[in-house]
Structure formats: structure tokens, C-alpha cells
């Protein structure tokens, strides 16, 4: 495993992080035993950043149990507040997460989404207070675009931004990533496999079970889905030429940028986690990067939201 700086005080984390949205059963069924074995397989293989959220219920409670037997001490545990970003709301969310996770503190506490209904300076000061109280070692934001970061950073020097970044949605390459690099804000890239579109597994006509969020996402239906399947097929050919899987290429490609500290990958089995590991060592020639650019030229982040 490789490690990169996440926090400007020099604290490093593994370049691959485990995203635990699927552990809550939101991408199809997941039993507790599998959730535990995924978590422990990740930590045993050197992944130390584990990301969860209040909104991923019951991921936090499952994770709390999976992190017993000494696993908690071996990881950098991150969670997020959702919904009410008033100081009182954030304090209550923090207590909820600590209770669910059965821990006294987390390593990183994040605000899940920007919401201008709550003044950014008050949200930041509430997070700072949680740090002073020892409930979180560091604090950060998630899905903040440039203007949200600028408004918040003026109030407090938050440590990280968790942002969607994958081959099909590159909108944060301008604005967000340069700002983070300039201010030493650690970047956690989420949805790196575009929730499965960048695995090459799904073919046109595939239907997801109703308890899988993808059954309800327009990008997994109709012409948009067909477009992405076509893009994934071309990328898969290139990955095969490199002797790696598309999954490994999609993750490794994000790490080509030094601004990215950690790629948060979701997994449904320990086997999937083991496939992710080699992505930490993937490198690209200039020619390969050009070929990827040419394939991605015909797609856009805006389409991803459709
Ligand atoms: N802050 C935010 O708003 C936000 C939003 C989204 C995600 N996140 C974070 O980022 C993490 C990652 O995103 P995500 O889990 O939504 O999506 P993702 O990492 O893009 O995709 C994960 C899914 O891809 C499939 N997959 C994973 N490894 C695979 C492999 N080796 N081979 C084949 N298929 C594989 C699995 O589903 P199947 O096997 O069922 O296809 C898995 O559930 C989340 O868990 C969460 O921690 C944060």
C-alpha cells in the first residue's frame, strides 16, 4: 500500500480508502458478516482510511461492530453529518455517530453537503469546537464546490474535501482540486467506479434490484447508460492492453494527480477489495494518458447528473 498526506500537519493515509455506503445495503443486499469481512480485509491489507456517514445507516453501526478486536486503532475513521448543519444540529449528529460507531472520537468529521441555508462560518466554528473537545481529530467538508470552500475557508481552515471524482465526471479538476492543492486541503475522491459503470460488468438491459440505488439512477437507464457502457468498453480495451482490469485503471488514473490524497472505493466483497489493491501501483505513459483523454472526450460531467 502507498500512503499520501491528507492533513496539512503531515498526517498520511492510504491512497485507497474503504467507502462504506454499500455496507449499509444501499447498493443491494449486504449481510453483517460480509460487512465485517470487507472491513477487516481492507484494514488487513493496509487500507487505513474508512469512510462512513450518518446517512449511510446502518453502515455506522455495522462498522462499529466490525472495528472491534483492535481494528479501530488501526484505521483513520471518517464520518459525516447530514441535514441540519446548525451548530446544535452538528453537535447532535456527532453524538449520534459516536454512539453508532461505539467510539469516543473519530479521526475526521465532515459536513456531507454544502447548504447555504446554514451560514458557512457557523458550520465551520461548530466543527472547530468538536475538534477542541476531542470528538474529532480533524474536520472537513464534502461535495463543496469552489465558492463553498472559499466561504468556509475564510472562517476556518478545514482539513479535507470529499468530492465526486471519476473518469465520467471530471468537473472538479478545475476549481476544486487546484484550490485544495493550493491550501493543502486533503482530497478524498468518492464514487471512483461511477458506482459500477467503470467496472465493465454491466451491459445494456441490465436491471438492478429495487433495493439497489442504481435501479433509481437515470444514468443506469436508456441512452445515457448505453453511452457509458460504450465508453467503459473502450476503456476496458486499453486496460487489457496494460494487463490490468478496468477497475484498477479507473482508480489508478485518479491517483495520477498529486492533489488526490485518497480514493474512496466501495466494495461488496473482500474479493473486490483485493482487486482494488493493485490500483495503488498503476502508472501511465504519456501515450496511454492521451488515449484515455480521447475516449473521455465524448463524455461530460453534466451527462452524469442526467
Ligand atoms: N460524500 C458523498 O456525497 C459520497 C457520495 C457517494 C459515495 N461516497 C463515498 O465514496 C465511496 C465510494 O463510492 P460508492 O461506494 O458509492 O461507489 P463506487 O466506489 O464508485 O462503486 C462501488 C461499487 O462498484 C462495484 N465494485 C467495487 N469493486 C469492484 C470490483 N473489484 N469489481 C467489480 N465491481 C466492483 C460494487 O458494486 P456491485 O458489485 O454491486 O456492482 C461496489 O458497491 C462510498 O462508499 C462512500 O464512502 C460519498
mmCIF file of C-alpha atoms and ligand atoms in Angstrom:
data_model
loop_
_atom_site.group_PDB
_atom_site.id
_atom_site.type_symbol
_atom_site.label_atom_id
_atom_site.label_comp_id
_atom_site.label_asym_id
_atom_site.label_seq_id
_atom_site.Cartn_x
_atom_site.Cartn_y
_atom_site.Cartn_z
ATOM 1 C CA UNK A 1 0.000 0.000 0.000
ATOM 2 C CA UNK A 2 1.091 3.552 -0.626
ATOM 3 C CA UNK A 3 0.345 6.485 1.645
ATOM 4 C CA UNK A 4 -0.102 10.196 0.942
ATOM 5 C CA UNK A 5 -0.551 13.305 3.002
ATOM 6 C CA UNK A 6 -4.196 14.014 3.826
ATOM 7 C CA UNK A 7 -3.784 16.618 6.557
ATOM 8 C CA UNK A 8 -1.515 19.635 6.351
ATOM 9 C CA UNK A 9 0.178 18.665 9.642
ATOM 10 C CA UNK A 10 1.747 15.801 7.652
ATOM 11 C CA UNK A 11 -0.713 13.041 8.634
ATOM 12 C CA UNK A 12 -0.797 10.446 5.885
ATOM 13 C CA UNK A 13 -3.431 7.892 4.918
ATOM 14 C CA UNK A 14 -3.511 5.011 2.457
ATOM 15 C CA UNK A 15 -4.128 6.109 -1.135
ATOM 16 C CA UNK A 16 -7.074 3.697 -1.180
ATOM 17 C CA UNK A 17 -9.848 4.184 1.340
ATOM 18 C CA UNK A 18 -12.824 1.935 2.014
ATOM 19 C CA UNK A 19 -16.147 3.639 1.282
ATOM 20 C CA UNK A 20 -18.899 2.060 3.357
ATOM 21 C CA UNK A 21 -22.057 3.206 1.581
ATOM 22 C CA UNK A 22 -22.564 -0.355 0.208
ATOM 23 C CA UNK A 23 -22.099 -1.793 3.726
ATOM 24 C CA UNK A 24 -25.462 -0.305 4.658
ATOM 25 C CA UNK A 25 -27.164 -2.285 1.874
ATOM 26 C CA UNK A 26 -27.753 0.702 -0.391
ATOM 27 C CA UNK A 27 -26.215 -0.966 -3.441
ATOM 28 C CA UNK A 28 -28.055 -4.226 -2.953
ATOM 29 C CA UNK A 29 -28.192 -6.705 -0.096
ATOM 30 C CA UNK A 30 -25.349 -6.914 2.376
ATOM 31 C CA UNK A 31 -25.324 -9.096 5.473
ATOM 32 C CA UNK A 32 -23.427 -8.154 8.588
ATOM 33 C CA UNK A 33 -20.899 -10.972 8.291
ATOM 34 C CA UNK A 34 -19.898 -9.767 4.797
ATOM 35 C CA UNK A 35 -19.721 -6.161 6.022
ATOM 36 C CA UNK A 36 -17.312 -7.252 8.758
ATOM 37 C CA UNK A 37 -15.140 -9.329 6.447
ATOM 38 C CA UNK A 38 -14.899 -6.496 3.870
ATOM 39 C CA UNK A 39 -13.865 -4.010 6.565
ATOM 40 C CA UNK A 40 -11.291 -6.285 8.127
ATOM 41 C CA UNK A 41 -9.903 -7.437 4.765
ATOM 42 C CA UNK A 42 -9.363 -3.797 3.820
ATOM 43 C CA UNK A 43 -7.552 -2.958 7.054
ATOM 44 C CA UNK A 44 -5.522 -6.179 6.977
ATOM 45 C CA UNK A 45 -4.286 -5.239 3.508
ATOM 46 C CA UNK A 46 -3.042 -1.803 4.549
ATOM 47 C CA UNK A 47 -6.085 0.364 3.781
ATOM 48 C CA UNK A 48 -6.422 2.585 6.824
ATOM 49 C CA UNK A 49 -8.946 5.226 5.795
ATOM 50 C CA UNK A 50 -12.511 4.054 6.409
ATOM 51 C CA UNK A 51 -15.280 6.456 5.415
ATOM 52 C CA UNK A 52 -18.832 6.307 6.674
ATOM 53 C CA UNK A 53 -21.697 8.733 7.357
ATOM 54 C CA UNK A 54 -24.775 9.234 9.445
ATOM 55 C CA UNK A 55 -26.724 8.989 6.166
ATOM 56 C CA UNK A 56 -25.348 5.503 5.385
ATOM 57 C CA UNK A 57 -27.418 3.887 8.139
ATOM 58 C CA UNK A 58 -26.884 1.086 9.192
ATOM 59 C CA UNK A 59 -23.293 1.322 7.944
ATOM 60 C CA UNK A 60 -22.062 3.148 11.069
ATOM 61 C CA UNK A 61 -23.459 0.576 13.490
ATOM 62 C CA UNK A 62 -22.162 -2.330 11.406
ATOM 63 C CA UNK A 63 -18.808 -0.645 11.142
ATOM 64 C CA UNK A 64 -18.709 -0.090 14.903
ATOM 65 C CA UNK A 65 -19.003 -3.834 15.418
ATOM 66 C CA UNK A 66 -16.564 -4.676 12.607
ATOM 67 C CA UNK A 67 -13.947 -2.375 14.141
ATOM 68 C CA UNK A 68 -13.830 -4.260 17.432
ATOM 69 C CA UNK A 69 -10.942 -6.653 18.238
ATOM 70 C CA UNK A 70 -8.331 -3.937 17.715
ATOM 71 C CA UNK A 71 -9.373 -2.833 14.207
ATOM 72 C CA UNK A 72 -10.481 0.647 15.309
ATOM 73 C CA UNK A 73 -6.958 1.501 16.449
ATOM 74 C CA UNK A 74 -5.575 0.534 13.046
ATOM 75 C CA UNK A 75 -7.709 2.874 10.998
ATOM 76 C CA UNK A 76 -8.308 6.537 10.284
ATOM 77 C CA UNK A 77 -12.060 6.694 10.802
ATOM 78 C CA UNK A 78 -14.115 9.328 8.994
ATOM 79 C CA UNK A 79 -17.819 10.098 9.279
ATOM 80 C CA UNK A 80 -20.198 12.852 8.206
ATOM 81 C CA UNK A 81 -23.133 14.855 9.465
ATOM 82 C CA UNK A 82 -26.181 15.312 7.240
ATOM 83 C CA UNK A 83 -29.183 17.597 7.129
ATOM 84 C CA UNK A 84 -29.141 20.088 9.958
ATOM 85 C CA UNK A 85 -25.842 21.982 9.738
ATOM 86 C CA UNK A 86 -26.631 24.428 12.520
ATOM 87 C CA UNK A 87 -24.171 24.230 15.440
ATOM 88 C CA UNK A 88 -26.759 22.321 17.502
ATOM 89 C CA UNK A 89 -27.529 20.014 14.570
ATOM 90 C CA UNK A 90 -23.864 19.214 14.012
ATOM 91 C CA UNK A 91 -23.290 18.538 17.713
ATOM 92 C CA UNK A 92 -26.272 16.167 17.779
ATOM 93 C CA UNK A 93 -25.121 14.401 14.600
ATOM 94 C CA UNK A 94 -21.641 13.929 16.061
ATOM 95 C CA UNK A 95 -23.057 12.320 19.215
ATOM 96 C CA UNK A 96 -25.220 10.068 17.052
ATOM 97 C CA UNK A 97 -22.206 8.922 15.023
ATOM 98 C CA UNK A 98 -20.051 8.310 18.108
ATOM 99 C CA UNK A 99 -22.846 6.235 19.622
ATOM 100 C CA UNK A 100 -23.423 4.257 16.429
ATOM 101 C CA UNK A 101 -19.717 3.628 15.916
ATOM 102 C CA UNK A 102 -19.177 2.853 19.629
ATOM 103 C CA UNK A 103 -16.116 5.112 19.754
ATOM 104 C CA UNK A 104 -15.093 8.160 21.818
ATOM 105 C CA UNK A 105 -13.777 10.089 18.839
ATOM 106 C CA UNK A 106 -13.406 9.889 15.059
ATOM 107 C CA UNK A 107 -10.348 10.949 13.085
ATOM 108 C CA UNK A 108 -12.234 13.074 10.579
ATOM 109 C CA UNK A 109 -15.681 14.615 10.791
ATOM 110 C CA UNK A 110 -17.214 16.065 7.637
ATOM 111 C CA UNK A 111 -20.230 18.079 6.559
ATOM 112 C CA UNK A 112 -21.898 15.912 3.911
ATOM 113 C CA UNK A 113 -23.173 18.621 1.520
ATOM 114 C CA UNK A 114 -22.986 22.383 1.172
ATOM 115 C CA UNK A 115 -26.185 24.042 2.282
ATOM 116 C CA UNK A 116 -26.234 27.832 2.082
ATOM 117 C CA UNK A 117 -29.329 27.806 4.318
ATOM 118 C CA UNK A 118 -26.801 27.442 7.157
ATOM 119 C CA UNK A 119 -24.120 30.171 7.313
ATOM 120 C CA UNK A 120 -20.795 28.555 6.409
ATOM 121 C CA UNK A 121 -18.890 30.345 9.190
ATOM 122 C CA UNK A 122 -21.213 28.951 11.864
ATOM 123 C CA UNK A 123 -20.891 25.423 10.470
ATOM 124 C CA UNK A 124 -17.096 25.741 10.457
ATOM 125 C CA UNK A 125 -16.983 27.065 14.014
ATOM 126 C CA UNK A 126 -19.159 24.174 15.183
ATOM 127 C CA UNK A 127 -16.703 21.719 13.608
ATOM 128 C CA UNK A 128 -13.757 23.548 15.175
ATOM 129 C CA UNK A 129 -15.427 23.255 18.566
ATOM 130 C CA UNK A 130 -15.798 19.468 18.109
ATOM 131 C CA UNK A 131 -12.093 19.299 17.375
ATOM 132 C CA UNK A 132 -11.274 21.304 20.511
ATOM 133 C CA UNK A 133 -13.448 18.925 22.527
ATOM 134 C CA UNK A 134 -11.518 15.925 21.180
ATOM 135 C CA UNK A 135 -14.544 14.390 19.469
ATOM 136 C CA UNK A 136 -12.793 14.547 16.131
ATOM 137 C CA UNK A 137 -9.089 14.933 15.374
ATOM 138 C CA UNK A 138 -9.729 16.808 12.101
ATOM 139 C CA UNK A 139 -12.698 18.268 10.254
ATOM 140 C CA UNK A 140 -13.657 18.649 6.634
ATOM 141 C CA UNK A 141 -16.358 19.149 4.051
ATOM 142 C CA UNK A 142 -17.888 17.085 1.287
ATOM 143 C CA UNK A 143 -19.251 17.960 -2.141
ATOM 144 C CA UNK A 144 -18.193 21.587 -1.650
ATOM 145 C CA UNK A 145 -17.569 23.473 -4.866
ATOM 146 C CA UNK A 146 -15.139 26.349 -5.125
ATOM 147 C CA UNK A 147 -17.445 29.059 -3.801
ATOM 148 C CA UNK A 148 -18.499 26.946 -0.795
ATOM 149 C CA UNK A 149 -14.869 26.209 0.013
ATOM 150 C CA UNK A 150 -13.852 29.844 -0.285
ATOM 151 C CA UNK A 151 -16.650 30.967 2.048
ATOM 152 C CA UNK A 152 -15.818 28.242 4.584
ATOM 153 C CA UNK A 153 -12.032 28.508 4.458
ATOM 154 C CA UNK A 154 -12.315 32.209 5.304
ATOM 155 C CA UNK A 155 -13.936 31.132 8.608
ATOM 156 C CA UNK A 156 -11.758 28.120 9.484
ATOM 157 C CA UNK A 157 -9.009 26.154 7.823
ATOM 158 C CA UNK A 158 -10.871 22.879 7.387
ATOM 159 C CA UNK A 159 -8.657 19.926 6.519
ATOM 160 C CA UNK A 160 -10.336 17.923 3.739
ATOM 161 C CA UNK A 161 -12.898 17.943 0.946
ATOM 162 C CA UNK A 162 -14.580 14.694 -0.102
ATOM 163 C CA UNK A 163 -15.656 15.208 -3.676
ATOM 164 C CA UNK A 164 -17.038 13.133 -6.532
ATOM 165 C CA UNK A 165 -14.281 12.423 -8.994
ATOM 166 C CA UNK A 166 -14.216 9.685 -11.588
ATOM 167 C CA UNK A 167 -13.445 9.271 -15.292
ATOM 168 C CA UNK A 168 -17.032 10.140 -16.210
ATOM 169 C CA UNK A 169 -17.313 13.211 -14.007
ATOM 170 C CA UNK A 170 -14.219 15.415 -14.096
ATOM 171 C CA UNK A 171 -15.822 18.717 -13.203
ATOM 172 C CA UNK A 172 -13.729 19.139 -10.027
ATOM 173 C CA UNK A 173 -10.441 19.088 -11.921
ATOM 174 C CA UNK A 174 -10.906 22.828 -12.446
ATOM 175 C CA UNK A 175 -11.590 24.947 -9.397
ATOM 176 C CA UNK A 176 -11.927 22.426 -6.588
ATOM 177 C CA UNK A 177 -8.698 20.430 -6.965
ATOM 178 C CA UNK A 178 -6.416 23.430 -7.588
ATOM 179 C CA UNK A 179 -7.888 25.249 -4.552
ATOM 180 C CA UNK A 180 -7.323 22.165 -2.404
ATOM 181 C CA UNK A 181 -3.765 21.785 -3.608
ATOM 182 C CA UNK A 182 -3.007 25.460 -3.025
ATOM 183 C CA UNK A 183 -4.313 25.348 0.553
ATOM 184 C CA UNK A 184 -3.127 21.824 1.436
ATOM 185 C CA UNK A 185 -6.703 20.582 1.808
ATOM 186 C CA UNK A 186 -6.702 16.792 1.544
ATOM 187 C CA UNK A 187 -8.911 15.426 -1.255
ATOM 188 C CA UNK A 188 -10.935 12.244 -0.817
ATOM 189 C CA UNK A 189 -12.261 11.204 -4.241
ATOM 190 C CA UNK A 190 -15.632 9.458 -3.952
ATOM 191 C CA UNK A 191 -17.591 7.290 -6.430
ATOM 192 C CA UNK A 192 -14.367 6.362 -8.326
ATOM 193 C CA UNK A 193 -16.035 3.492 -10.194
ATOM 194 C CA UNK A 194 -19.049 5.651 -11.002
ATOM 195 C CA UNK A 195 -20.988 3.187 -8.848
ATOM 196 C CA UNK A 196 -20.174 0.282 -11.164
ATOM 197 C CA UNK A 197 -20.268 1.985 -14.585
ATOM 198 C CA UNK A 198 -16.464 1.815 -14.631
ATOM 199 C CA UNK A 199 -16.227 -1.892 -13.901
ATOM 200 C CA UNK A 200 -17.220 -3.033 -17.390
ATOM 201 C CA UNK A 201 -19.608 -5.560 -15.814
ATOM 202 C CA UNK A 202 -22.931 -4.045 -16.684
ATOM 203 C CA UNK A 203 -24.440 -4.408 -20.130
ATOM 204 C CA UNK A 204 -27.334 -2.527 -21.733
ATOM 205 C CA UNK A 205 -30.591 -4.038 -20.497
ATOM 206 C CA UNK A 206 -29.243 -4.912 -17.049
ATOM 207 C CA UNK A 207 -31.800 -4.295 -14.348
ATOM 208 C CA UNK A 208 -30.829 -3.721 -10.736
ATOM 209 C CA UNK A 209 -32.916 -4.994 -7.823
ATOM 210 C CA UNK A 210 -35.206 -2.426 -6.273
ATOM 211 C CA UNK A 211 -33.143 -2.158 -3.053
ATOM 212 C CA UNK A 212 -30.101 -1.095 -5.120
ATOM 213 C CA UNK A 213 -29.919 2.703 -5.592
ATOM 214 C CA UNK A 214 -28.845 2.125 -9.208
ATOM 215 C CA UNK A 215 -32.377 0.931 -10.035
ATOM 216 C CA UNK A 216 -33.410 4.559 -9.494
ATOM 217 C CA UNK A 217 -30.499 6.458 -11.068
ATOM 218 C CA UNK A 218 -31.254 7.730 -14.614
ATOM 219 C CA UNK A 219 -27.618 7.225 -15.645
ATOM 220 C CA UNK A 220 -28.212 3.455 -15.383
ATOM 221 C CA UNK A 221 -31.069 3.628 -17.879
ATOM 222 C CA UNK A 222 -31.710 4.273 -21.560
ATOM 223 C CA UNK A 223 -29.394 6.198 -23.866
ATOM 224 C CA UNK A 224 -27.169 7.542 -21.052
ATOM 225 C CA UNK A 225 -26.495 4.041 -19.783
ATOM 226 C CA UNK A 226 -25.781 2.804 -23.327
ATOM 227 C CA UNK A 227 -23.332 5.686 -23.806
ATOM 228 C CA UNK A 228 -21.466 4.833 -20.598
ATOM 229 C CA UNK A 229 -21.343 1.128 -21.445
ATOM 230 C CA UNK A 230 -19.708 2.123 -24.753
ATOM 231 C CA UNK A 231 -17.147 4.343 -23.002
ATOM 232 C CA UNK A 232 -16.390 1.616 -20.446
ATOM 233 C CA UNK A 233 -15.851 -0.919 -23.248
ATOM 234 C CA UNK A 234 -13.238 1.311 -24.886
ATOM 235 C CA UNK A 235 -11.506 1.936 -21.559
ATOM 236 C CA UNK A 236 -11.548 -1.765 -20.810
ATOM 237 C CA UNK A 237 -9.661 -2.466 -24.061
ATOM 238 C CA UNK A 238 -6.961 -0.040 -23.010
ATOM 239 C CA UNK A 239 -6.789 -1.576 -19.526
ATOM 240 C CA UNK A 240 -6.436 -5.023 -21.082
ATOM 241 C CA UNK A 241 -3.504 -3.725 -23.172
ATOM 242 C CA UNK A 242 -1.896 -2.624 -19.891
ATOM 243 C CA UNK A 243 -2.566 -6.028 -18.332
ATOM 244 C CA UNK A 244 -4.829 -4.621 -15.622
ATOM 245 C CA UNK A 245 -8.564 -4.540 -15.033
ATOM 246 C CA UNK A 246 -10.750 -1.531 -15.800
ATOM 247 C CA UNK A 247 -11.456 -1.243 -12.054
ATOM 248 C CA UNK A 248 -7.734 -0.921 -11.347
ATOM 249 C CA UNK A 249 -7.242 1.545 -14.182
ATOM 250 C CA UNK A 250 -10.184 3.732 -13.139
ATOM 251 C CA UNK A 251 -8.861 4.006 -9.574
ATOM 252 C CA UNK A 252 -5.191 4.329 -10.546
ATOM 253 C CA UNK A 253 -5.995 7.081 -13.045
ATOM 254 C CA UNK A 254 -7.418 9.294 -10.272
ATOM 255 C CA UNK A 255 -4.182 8.896 -8.337
ATOM 256 C CA UNK A 256 -2.162 10.306 -11.250
ATOM 257 C CA UNK A 257 -2.954 13.724 -9.758
ATOM 258 C CA UNK A 258 -0.952 14.609 -6.639
ATOM 259 C CA UNK A 259 -3.913 16.717 -5.433
ATOM 260 C CA UNK A 260 -5.813 13.482 -4.729
ATOM 261 C CA UNK A 261 -4.848 12.118 -1.317
ATOM 262 C CA UNK A 262 -7.110 9.092 -1.203
ATOM 263 C CA UNK A 263 -9.608 7.323 -3.461
ATOM 264 C CA UNK A 264 -12.647 6.036 -1.565
ATOM 265 C CA UNK A 265 -13.818 2.803 -3.152
ATOM 266 C CA UNK A 266 -16.953 0.892 -2.240
ATOM 267 C CA UNK A 267 -16.957 -2.915 -2.199
ATOM 268 C CA UNK A 268 -19.479 -5.715 -1.953
ATOM 269 C CA UNK A 269 -16.998 -8.487 -1.078
ATOM 270 C CA UNK A 270 -13.433 -8.987 0.237
ATOM 271 C CA UNK A 271 -12.540 -10.240 -3.269
ATOM 272 C CA UNK A 272 -13.430 -6.840 -4.729
ATOM 273 C CA UNK A 273 -11.232 -5.165 -2.107
ATOM 274 C CA UNK A 274 -8.307 -7.367 -3.094
ATOM 275 C CA UNK A 275 -8.726 -6.330 -6.735
ATOM 276 C CA UNK A 276 -8.508 -2.656 -5.729
ATOM 277 C CA UNK A 277 -5.111 -3.020 -4.078
ATOM 278 C CA UNK A 278 -3.030 -3.156 -7.269
ATOM 279 C CA UNK A 279 -4.522 0.199 -8.325
ATOM 280 C CA UNK A 280 -2.167 1.922 -5.883
ATOM 281 C CA UNK A 281 0.780 0.966 -8.117
ATOM 282 C CA UNK A 282 -0.688 1.738 -11.545
ATOM 283 C CA UNK A 283 1.293 4.219 -13.650
ATOM 284 C CA UNK A 284 0.560 5.636 -17.105
ATOM 285 C CA UNK A 285 2.687 6.524 -20.094
ATOM 286 C CA UNK A 286 2.010 9.809 -21.892
ATOM 287 C CA UNK A 287 0.578 7.807 -24.776
ATOM 288 C CA UNK A 288 -1.851 5.934 -22.508
ATOM 289 C CA UNK A 289 -2.991 9.200 -20.923
ATOM 290 C CA UNK A 290 -3.631 10.618 -24.386
ATOM 291 C CA UNK A 291 -5.649 7.570 -25.396
ATOM 292 C CA UNK A 292 -7.752 7.924 -22.247
ATOM 293 C CA UNK A 293 -8.327 11.632 -22.951
ATOM 294 C CA UNK A 294 -9.502 10.740 -26.457
ATOM 295 C CA UNK A 295 -12.005 8.200 -25.111
ATOM 296 C CA UNK A 296 -13.295 10.584 -22.448
ATOM 297 C CA UNK A 297 -13.569 13.495 -24.864
ATOM 298 C CA UNK A 298 -17.043 12.354 -25.871
ATOM 299 C CA UNK A 299 -18.471 12.338 -22.380
ATOM 300 C CA UNK A 300 -19.209 15.075 -19.861
ATOM 301 C CA UNK A 301 -19.917 15.553 -16.181
ATOM 302 C CA UNK A 302 -23.268 17.158 -16.959
ATOM 303 C CA UNK A 303 -24.424 13.914 -18.578
ATOM 304 C CA UNK A 304 -23.530 12.074 -15.355
ATOM 305 C CA UNK A 305 -26.131 14.074 -13.449
ATOM 306 C CA UNK A 306 -28.867 13.465 -16.021
HETATM 307 N N1 LIG B 1 -19.756 12.320 0.089
HETATM 308 C C1 LIG B 1 -20.667 11.865 -0.722
HETATM 309 O O1 LIG B 1 -21.678 12.517 -1.040
HETATM 310 C C2 LIG B 1 -20.476 10.496 -1.291
HETATM 311 C C3 LIG B 1 -21.279 10.052 -2.366
HETATM 312 C C4 LIG B 1 -21.031 8.792 -2.879
HETATM 313 C C5 LIG B 1 -20.045 8.000 -2.315
HETATM 314 N N2 LIG B 1 -19.301 8.447 -1.259
HETATM 315 C C6 LIG B 1 -18.241 7.632 -0.628
HETATM 316 O O2 LIG B 1 -17.430 7.069 -1.636
HETATM 317 C C7 LIG B 1 -17.481 5.646 -1.526
HETATM 318 C C8 LIG B 1 -17.359 5.009 -2.883
HETATM 319 O O3 LIG B 1 -18.487 5.299 -3.669
HETATM 320 P P1 LIG B 1 -19.608 4.193 -3.938
HETATM 321 O O4 LIG B 1 -19.426 3.067 -2.983
HETATM 322 O O5 LIG B 1 -20.901 4.903 -3.923
HETATM 323 O O6 LIG B 1 -19.323 3.777 -5.442
HETATM 324 P P2 LIG B 1 -18.037 3.230 -6.243
HETATM 325 O O7 LIG B 1 -16.870 3.087 -5.324
HETATM 326 O O8 LIG B 1 -17.904 4.079 -7.438
HETATM 327 O O9 LIG B 1 -18.563 1.805 -6.697
HETATM 328 C C9 LIG B 1 -18.674 0.783 -5.744
HETATM 329 C C10 LIG B 1 -19.415 -0.399 -6.346
HETATM 330 O O10 LIG B 1 -18.737 -0.877 -7.514
HETATM 331 C C11 LIG B 1 -18.776 -2.309 -7.532
HETATM 332 N N3 LIG B 1 -17.381 -2.781 -7.412
HETATM 333 C C12 LIG B 1 -16.461 -2.391 -6.480
HETATM 334 N N4 LIG B 1 -15.299 -3.056 -6.648
HETATM 335 C C13 LIG B 1 -15.478 -3.870 -7.701
HETATM 336 C C14 LIG B 1 -14.647 -4.809 -8.335
HETATM 337 N N5 LIG B 1 -13.392 -5.024 -7.895
HETATM 338 N N6 LIG B 1 -15.144 -5.480 -9.397
HETATM 339 C C15 LIG B 1 -16.398 -5.268 -9.837
HETATM 340 N N7 LIG B 1 -17.251 -4.395 -9.248
HETATM 341 C C16 LIG B 1 -16.796 -3.698 -8.192
HETATM 342 C C17 LIG B 1 -19.586 -2.760 -6.319
HETATM 343 O O11 LIG B 1 -20.975 -2.903 -6.632
HETATM 344 P P3 LIG B 1 -21.560 -4.177 -7.452
HETATM 345 O O12 LIG B 1 -20.619 -5.330 -7.239
HETATM 346 O O13 LIG B 1 -22.923 -4.390 -6.878
HETATM 347 O O14 LIG B 1 -21.625 -3.676 -8.878
HETATM 348 C C18 LIG B 1 -19.447 -1.567 -5.378
HETATM 349 O O15 LIG B 1 -20.508 -1.442 -4.479
HETATM 350 C C19 LIG B 1 -18.805 5.383 -0.802
HETATM 351 O O16 LIG B 1 -18.894 4.089 -0.285
HETATM 352 C C20 LIG B 1 -18.804 6.482 0.196
HETATM 353 O O17 LIG B 1 -17.947 6.190 1.279
HETATM 354 C C21 LIG B 1 -19.502 9.692 -0.761
#
